[in-house]
Short mmCIF file of C-alpha atoms in Angstrom, two decimals:
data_model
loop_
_atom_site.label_atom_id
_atom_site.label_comp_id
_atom_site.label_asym_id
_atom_site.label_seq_id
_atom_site.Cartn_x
_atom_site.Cartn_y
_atom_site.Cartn_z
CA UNK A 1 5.25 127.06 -22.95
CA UNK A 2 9.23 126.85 -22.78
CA UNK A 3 10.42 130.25 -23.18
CA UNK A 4 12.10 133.27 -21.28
CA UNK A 5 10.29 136.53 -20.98
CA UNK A 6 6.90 135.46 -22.46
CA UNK A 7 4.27 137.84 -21.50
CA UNK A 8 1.57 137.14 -19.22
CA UNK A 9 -1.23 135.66 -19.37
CA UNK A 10 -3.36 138.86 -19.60
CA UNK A 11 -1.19 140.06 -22.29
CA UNK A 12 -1.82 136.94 -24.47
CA UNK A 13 -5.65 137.54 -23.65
CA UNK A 14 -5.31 140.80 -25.00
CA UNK A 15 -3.05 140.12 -27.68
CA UNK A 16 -5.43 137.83 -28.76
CA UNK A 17 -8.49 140.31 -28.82
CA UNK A 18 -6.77 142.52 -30.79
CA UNK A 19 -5.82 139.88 -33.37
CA UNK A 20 -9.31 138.38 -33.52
CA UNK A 21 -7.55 135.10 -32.74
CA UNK A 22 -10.90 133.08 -31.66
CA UNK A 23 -9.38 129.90 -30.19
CA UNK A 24 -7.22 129.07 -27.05
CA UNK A 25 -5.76 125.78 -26.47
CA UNK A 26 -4.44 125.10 -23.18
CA UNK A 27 -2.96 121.65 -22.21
CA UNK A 28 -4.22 121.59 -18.39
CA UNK A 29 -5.76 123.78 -16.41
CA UNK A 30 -3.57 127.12 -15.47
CA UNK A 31 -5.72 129.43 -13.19
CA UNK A 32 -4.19 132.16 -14.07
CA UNK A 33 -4.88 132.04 -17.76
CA UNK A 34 -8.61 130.72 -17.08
CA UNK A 35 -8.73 133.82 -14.65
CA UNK A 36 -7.54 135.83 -17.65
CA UNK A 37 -9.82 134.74 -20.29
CA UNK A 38 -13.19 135.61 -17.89
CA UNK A 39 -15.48 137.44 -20.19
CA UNK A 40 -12.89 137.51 -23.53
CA UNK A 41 -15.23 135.24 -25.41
CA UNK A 42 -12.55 133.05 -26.68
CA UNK A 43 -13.41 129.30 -27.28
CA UNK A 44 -11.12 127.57 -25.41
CA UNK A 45 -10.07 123.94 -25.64
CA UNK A 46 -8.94 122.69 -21.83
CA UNK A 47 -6.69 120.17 -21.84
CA UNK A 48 -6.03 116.92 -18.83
CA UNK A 49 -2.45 115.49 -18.67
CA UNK A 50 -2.29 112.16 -19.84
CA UNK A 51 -0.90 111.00 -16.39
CA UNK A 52 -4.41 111.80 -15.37
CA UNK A 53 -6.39 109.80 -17.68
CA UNK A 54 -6.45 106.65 -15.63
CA UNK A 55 -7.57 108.34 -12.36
CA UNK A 56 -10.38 109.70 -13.72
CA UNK A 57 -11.61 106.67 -15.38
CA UNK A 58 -11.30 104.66 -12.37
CA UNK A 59 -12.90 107.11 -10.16
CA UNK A 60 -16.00 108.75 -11.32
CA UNK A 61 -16.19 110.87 -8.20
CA UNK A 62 -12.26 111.91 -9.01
CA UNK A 63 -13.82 113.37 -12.30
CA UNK A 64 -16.39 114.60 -10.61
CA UNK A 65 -13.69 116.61 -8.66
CA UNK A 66 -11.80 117.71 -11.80
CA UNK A 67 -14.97 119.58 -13.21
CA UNK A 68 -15.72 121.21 -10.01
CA UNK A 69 -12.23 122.35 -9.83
CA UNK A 70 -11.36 123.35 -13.39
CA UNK A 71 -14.34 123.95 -14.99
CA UNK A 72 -17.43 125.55 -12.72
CA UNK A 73 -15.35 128.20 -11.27
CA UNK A 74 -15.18 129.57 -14.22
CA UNK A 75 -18.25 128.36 -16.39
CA UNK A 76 -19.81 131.77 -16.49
CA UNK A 77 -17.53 133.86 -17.64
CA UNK A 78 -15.11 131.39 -19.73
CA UNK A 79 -16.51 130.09 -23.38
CA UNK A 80 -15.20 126.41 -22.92
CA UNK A 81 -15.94 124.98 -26.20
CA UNK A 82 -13.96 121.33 -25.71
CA UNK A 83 -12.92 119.31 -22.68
CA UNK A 84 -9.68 117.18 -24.04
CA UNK A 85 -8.89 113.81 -22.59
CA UNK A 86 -5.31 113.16 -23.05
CA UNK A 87 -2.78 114.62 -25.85
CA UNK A 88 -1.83 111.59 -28.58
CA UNK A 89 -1.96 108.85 -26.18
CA UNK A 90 -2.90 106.52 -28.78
CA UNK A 91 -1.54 104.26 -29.51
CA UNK A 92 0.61 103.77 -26.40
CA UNK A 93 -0.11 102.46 -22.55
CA UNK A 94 -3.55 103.79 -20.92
CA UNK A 95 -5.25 104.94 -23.97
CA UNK A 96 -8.08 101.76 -23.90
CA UNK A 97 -8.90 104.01 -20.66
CA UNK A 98 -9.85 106.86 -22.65
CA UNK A 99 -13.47 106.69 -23.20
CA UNK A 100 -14.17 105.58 -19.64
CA UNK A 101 -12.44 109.18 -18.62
CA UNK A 102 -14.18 110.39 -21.08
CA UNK A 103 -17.92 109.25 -19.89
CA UNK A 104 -16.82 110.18 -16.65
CA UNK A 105 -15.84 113.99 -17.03
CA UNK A 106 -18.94 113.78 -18.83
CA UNK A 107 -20.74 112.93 -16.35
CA UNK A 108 -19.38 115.35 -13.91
CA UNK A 109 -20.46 118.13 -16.55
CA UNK A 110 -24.06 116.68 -16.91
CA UNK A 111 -23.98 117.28 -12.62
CA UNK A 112 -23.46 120.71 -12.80
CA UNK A 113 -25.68 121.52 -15.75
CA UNK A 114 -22.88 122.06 -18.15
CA UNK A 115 -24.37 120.41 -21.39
CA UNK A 116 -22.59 122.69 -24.09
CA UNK A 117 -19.07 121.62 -23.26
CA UNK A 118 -17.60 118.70 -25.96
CA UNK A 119 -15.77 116.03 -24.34
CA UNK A 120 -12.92 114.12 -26.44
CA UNK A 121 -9.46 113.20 -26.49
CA UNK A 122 -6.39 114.78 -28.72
CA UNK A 123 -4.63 112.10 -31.35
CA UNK A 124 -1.73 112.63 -33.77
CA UNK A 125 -1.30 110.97 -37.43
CA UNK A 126 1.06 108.42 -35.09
CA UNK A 127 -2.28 106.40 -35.38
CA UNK A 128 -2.74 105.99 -39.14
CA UNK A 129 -0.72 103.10 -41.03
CA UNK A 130 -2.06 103.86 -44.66
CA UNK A 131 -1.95 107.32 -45.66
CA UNK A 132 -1.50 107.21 -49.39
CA UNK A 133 -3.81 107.66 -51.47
CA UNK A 134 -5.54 109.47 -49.00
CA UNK A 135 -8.96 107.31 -49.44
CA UNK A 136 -6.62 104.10 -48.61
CA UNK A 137 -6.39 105.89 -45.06
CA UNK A 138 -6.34 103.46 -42.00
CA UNK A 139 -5.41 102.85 -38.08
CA UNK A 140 -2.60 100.61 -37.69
CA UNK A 141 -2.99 97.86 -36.11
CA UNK A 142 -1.80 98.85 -32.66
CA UNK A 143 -4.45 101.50 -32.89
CA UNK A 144 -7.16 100.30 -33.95
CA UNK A 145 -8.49 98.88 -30.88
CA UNK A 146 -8.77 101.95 -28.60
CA UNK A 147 -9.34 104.00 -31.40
CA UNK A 148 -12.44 101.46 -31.97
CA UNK A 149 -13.81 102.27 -28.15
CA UNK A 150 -13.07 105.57 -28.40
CA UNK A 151 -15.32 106.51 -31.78
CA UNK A 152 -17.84 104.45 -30.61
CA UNK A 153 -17.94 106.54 -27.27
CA UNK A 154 -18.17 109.63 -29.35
CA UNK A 155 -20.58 108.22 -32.16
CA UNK A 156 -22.99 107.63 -29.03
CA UNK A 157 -22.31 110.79 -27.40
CA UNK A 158 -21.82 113.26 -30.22
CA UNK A 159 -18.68 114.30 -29.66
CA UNK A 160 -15.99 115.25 -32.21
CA UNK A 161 -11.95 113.79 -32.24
CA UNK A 162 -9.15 116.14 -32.62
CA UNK A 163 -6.60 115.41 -34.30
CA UNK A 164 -2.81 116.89 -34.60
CA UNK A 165 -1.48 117.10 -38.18
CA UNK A 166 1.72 118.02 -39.12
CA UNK A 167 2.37 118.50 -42.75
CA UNK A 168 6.23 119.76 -41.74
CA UNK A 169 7.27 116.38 -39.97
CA UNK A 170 5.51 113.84 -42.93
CA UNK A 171 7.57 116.30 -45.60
CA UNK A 172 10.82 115.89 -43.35
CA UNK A 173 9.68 111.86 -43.22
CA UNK A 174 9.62 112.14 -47.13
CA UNK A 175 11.55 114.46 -48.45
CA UNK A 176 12.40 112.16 -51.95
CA UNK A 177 8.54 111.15 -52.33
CA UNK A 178 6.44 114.33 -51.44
CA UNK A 179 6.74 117.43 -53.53
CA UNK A 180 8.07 120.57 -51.89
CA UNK A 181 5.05 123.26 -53.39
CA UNK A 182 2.49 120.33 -51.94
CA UNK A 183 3.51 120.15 -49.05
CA UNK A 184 4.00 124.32 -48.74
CA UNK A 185 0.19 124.93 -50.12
CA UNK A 186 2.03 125.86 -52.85
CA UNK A 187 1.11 123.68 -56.20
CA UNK A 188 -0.56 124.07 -59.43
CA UNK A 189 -0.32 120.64 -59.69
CA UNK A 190 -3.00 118.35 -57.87
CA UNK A 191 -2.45 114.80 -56.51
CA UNK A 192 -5.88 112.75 -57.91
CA UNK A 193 -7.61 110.64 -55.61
CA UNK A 194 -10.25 109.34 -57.20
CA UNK A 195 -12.85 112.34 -57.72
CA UNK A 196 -10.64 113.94 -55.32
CA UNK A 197 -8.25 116.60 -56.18
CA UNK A 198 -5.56 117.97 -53.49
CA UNK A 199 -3.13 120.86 -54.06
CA UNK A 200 -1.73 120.51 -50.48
CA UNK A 201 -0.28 117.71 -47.98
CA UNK A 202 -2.40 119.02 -45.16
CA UNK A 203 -5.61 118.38 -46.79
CA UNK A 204 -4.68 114.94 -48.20
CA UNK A 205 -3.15 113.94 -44.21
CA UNK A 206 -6.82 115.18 -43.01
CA UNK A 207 -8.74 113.16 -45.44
CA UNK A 208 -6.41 110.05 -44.31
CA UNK A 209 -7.97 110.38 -41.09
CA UNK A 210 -11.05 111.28 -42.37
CA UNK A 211 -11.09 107.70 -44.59
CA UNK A 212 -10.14 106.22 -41.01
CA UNK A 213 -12.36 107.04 -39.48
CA UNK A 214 -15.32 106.13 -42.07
CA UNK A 215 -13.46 102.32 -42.30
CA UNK A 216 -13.93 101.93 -38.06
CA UNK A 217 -17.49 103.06 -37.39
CA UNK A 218 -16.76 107.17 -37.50
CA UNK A 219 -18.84 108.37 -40.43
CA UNK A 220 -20.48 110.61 -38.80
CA UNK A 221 -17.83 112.44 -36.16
CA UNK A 222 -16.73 115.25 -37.03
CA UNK A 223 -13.01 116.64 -36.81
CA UNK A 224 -11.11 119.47 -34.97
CA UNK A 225 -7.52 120.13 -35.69
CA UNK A 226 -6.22 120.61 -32.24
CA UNK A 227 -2.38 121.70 -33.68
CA UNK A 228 -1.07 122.00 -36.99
CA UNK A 229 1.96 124.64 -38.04
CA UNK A 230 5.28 124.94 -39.82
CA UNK A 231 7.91 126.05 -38.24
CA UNK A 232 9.72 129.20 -39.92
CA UNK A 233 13.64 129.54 -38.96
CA UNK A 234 14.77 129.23 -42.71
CA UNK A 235 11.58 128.77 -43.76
CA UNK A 236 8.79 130.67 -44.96
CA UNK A 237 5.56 131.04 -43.16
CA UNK A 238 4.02 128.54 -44.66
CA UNK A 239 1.41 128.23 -41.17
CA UNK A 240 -0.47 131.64 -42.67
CA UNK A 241 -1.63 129.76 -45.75
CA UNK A 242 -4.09 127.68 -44.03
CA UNK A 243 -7.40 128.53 -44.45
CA UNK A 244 -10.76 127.55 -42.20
CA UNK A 245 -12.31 125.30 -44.63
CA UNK A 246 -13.19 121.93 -45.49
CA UNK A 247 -11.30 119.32 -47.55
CA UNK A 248 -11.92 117.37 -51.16
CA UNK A 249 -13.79 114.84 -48.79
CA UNK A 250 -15.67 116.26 -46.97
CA UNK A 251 -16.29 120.04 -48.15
CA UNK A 252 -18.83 121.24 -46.27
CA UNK A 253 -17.07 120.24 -42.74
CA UNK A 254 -15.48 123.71 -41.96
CA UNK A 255 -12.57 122.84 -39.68
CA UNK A 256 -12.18 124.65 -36.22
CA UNK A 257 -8.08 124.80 -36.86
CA UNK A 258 -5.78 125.58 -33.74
CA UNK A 259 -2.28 126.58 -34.81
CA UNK A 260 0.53 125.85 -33.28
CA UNK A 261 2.17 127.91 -31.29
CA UNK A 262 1.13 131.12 -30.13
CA UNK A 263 4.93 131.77 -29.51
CA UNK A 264 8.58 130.75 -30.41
CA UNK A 265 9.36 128.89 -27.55
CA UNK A 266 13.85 129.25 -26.75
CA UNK A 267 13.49 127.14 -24.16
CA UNK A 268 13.28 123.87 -26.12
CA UNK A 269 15.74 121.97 -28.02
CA UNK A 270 17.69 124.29 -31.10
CA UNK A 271 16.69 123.98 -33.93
CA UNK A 272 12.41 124.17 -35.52
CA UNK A 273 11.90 122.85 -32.25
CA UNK A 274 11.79 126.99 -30.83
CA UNK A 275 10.53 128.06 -33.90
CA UNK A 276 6.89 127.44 -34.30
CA UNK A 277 5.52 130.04 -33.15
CA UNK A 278 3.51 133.26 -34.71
CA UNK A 279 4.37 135.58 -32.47
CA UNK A 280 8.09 136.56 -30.63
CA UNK A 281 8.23 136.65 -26.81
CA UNK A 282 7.73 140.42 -26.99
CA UNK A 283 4.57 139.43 -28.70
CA UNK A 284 5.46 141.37 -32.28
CA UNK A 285 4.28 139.26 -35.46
CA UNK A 286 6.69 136.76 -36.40
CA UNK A 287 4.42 136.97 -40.16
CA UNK A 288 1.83 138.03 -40.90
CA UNK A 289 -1.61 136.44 -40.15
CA UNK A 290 -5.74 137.33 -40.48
CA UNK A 291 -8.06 135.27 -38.27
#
């Protein structure tokens, strides 16, 4: 987090206790916040830099390392529900090491009897080419081969992708071709696919991925949406009209949804960039929100 005066990490454990917020997403391992979230019950997705990735798939023993460091000090009392490889590193330099990193921190997990934990790796719509309709959805070309290893690695090991979506940025992208109330969740007025029907851009981006996915082997893996949000200076809060469910695709797929950001962040860039959060540093509601 870039911000002044954000509380501490006990405070955000708290803060999300009494919010019923039932997800934590943290991009590397922070002792201090793993210390925090002993016996809190809250799923948490733990996150390893992408400047890690290629140590760990070269060194099985290095992963080994990384579990026994990160993970089992804290197995007992911390609900780790995912084990991310990497945050949208495809497609880009390193990512065909991906599912070798993966296998391995797998591997360290299966040493210390940790069997529940997924393992998987974090990707962004920078992977899809075709996005429209949403059934035309496919990688681009530059993607396609480590997204190829890294389904089949997660086919074979049942294992689910996450994936970032951003309805805000393909709007912004768009402004001339996408209607304002569908990307806002905000339309009477559906966009037909087929048999499908979609009254909102983050549905139709999901089922994109979702078509993907079916077109490369990953029919059967099923999604977590590691960040989505919209940011609210000048805006409305737009973020609190997402709902846990599935899409025109795939219905019955209930999506575990992390939102992004806990807090506005004044740190970064002005502009959205400090502005995505659902919560001010002093930790008062920036809208409201029901988990």
């Amino acid at each position: 987090m870039k911000g002044a005066y954000l509380p501490s990490s006990s405070e955000v454990v708290s803060l999300y206790k009494r919010e019923n917020i039932p997800l934590m997403r943290l991009f590397e391992p922070e002792p201090e916040v793993l210390e925090a979230l002993k016996g809190s019950g809250i799923k948490v997705a733990l996150g390893i830099r992408n400047e890690d990735v290629p140590y760990l798939a070269n060194d099985v023993n290095m992963a080994i390392v990384w579990v026994n460091n990160n993970v089992v000090p804290y197995a007992k009392d911390v609900n780790f529900g995912w084990i991310t490889l990497g945050n949208e590193m495809v497609p880009g330099d390193g990512s065909e090491l991906i599912p070798q990193a993966m296998n391995n921190i797998l591997s360290g997990l299966n040493g210390v009897g940790l069997t529940g934990i997924k393992v998987s790796t974090v990707v962004s719509s920078a992977v899809l080419g075709e996005t429209y309709p949403p059934s035309a959805g496919d990688f681009t070309s530059e993607a396609r081969g480590p997204m190829t290893g890294i389904i089949e690695w997660l086919v074979g090991t049942d294992n689910p992708i996450l994936f970032n979506v951003y309805p805000y940025f393909a709007y912004m992208a768009s402004p001339d071709e996408i209607p304002l109330g569908f990307a806002l969740f905000d339309t009477d007025q559906p966009i037909i696919d087929g048999e499908y029907k979609y009254y909102s851009l983050f549905e139709a981006m999901v089922d994109a991925f979702y078509a993907a996915l079916e077109k490369n082997g990953g029919r059967k893996l099923t999604l977590v949406v590691s960040e989505t949000g919209w940011p609210t200076a000048g805006n409305e809060p737009h973020a609190s009209k997402m709902k846990q469910t599935g899409t025109p695709r795939r219905p019955a797929d209930i999506l575990d949804i992390f939102l992004f950001a806990m807090f506005n962040e004044d740190e970064k860039p002005p502009g959205v960039e400090q502005h995505w959060g659902i919560h001010y540093a002093n930790m008062d509601p920036v809208y409201t929100l029901t988990f």
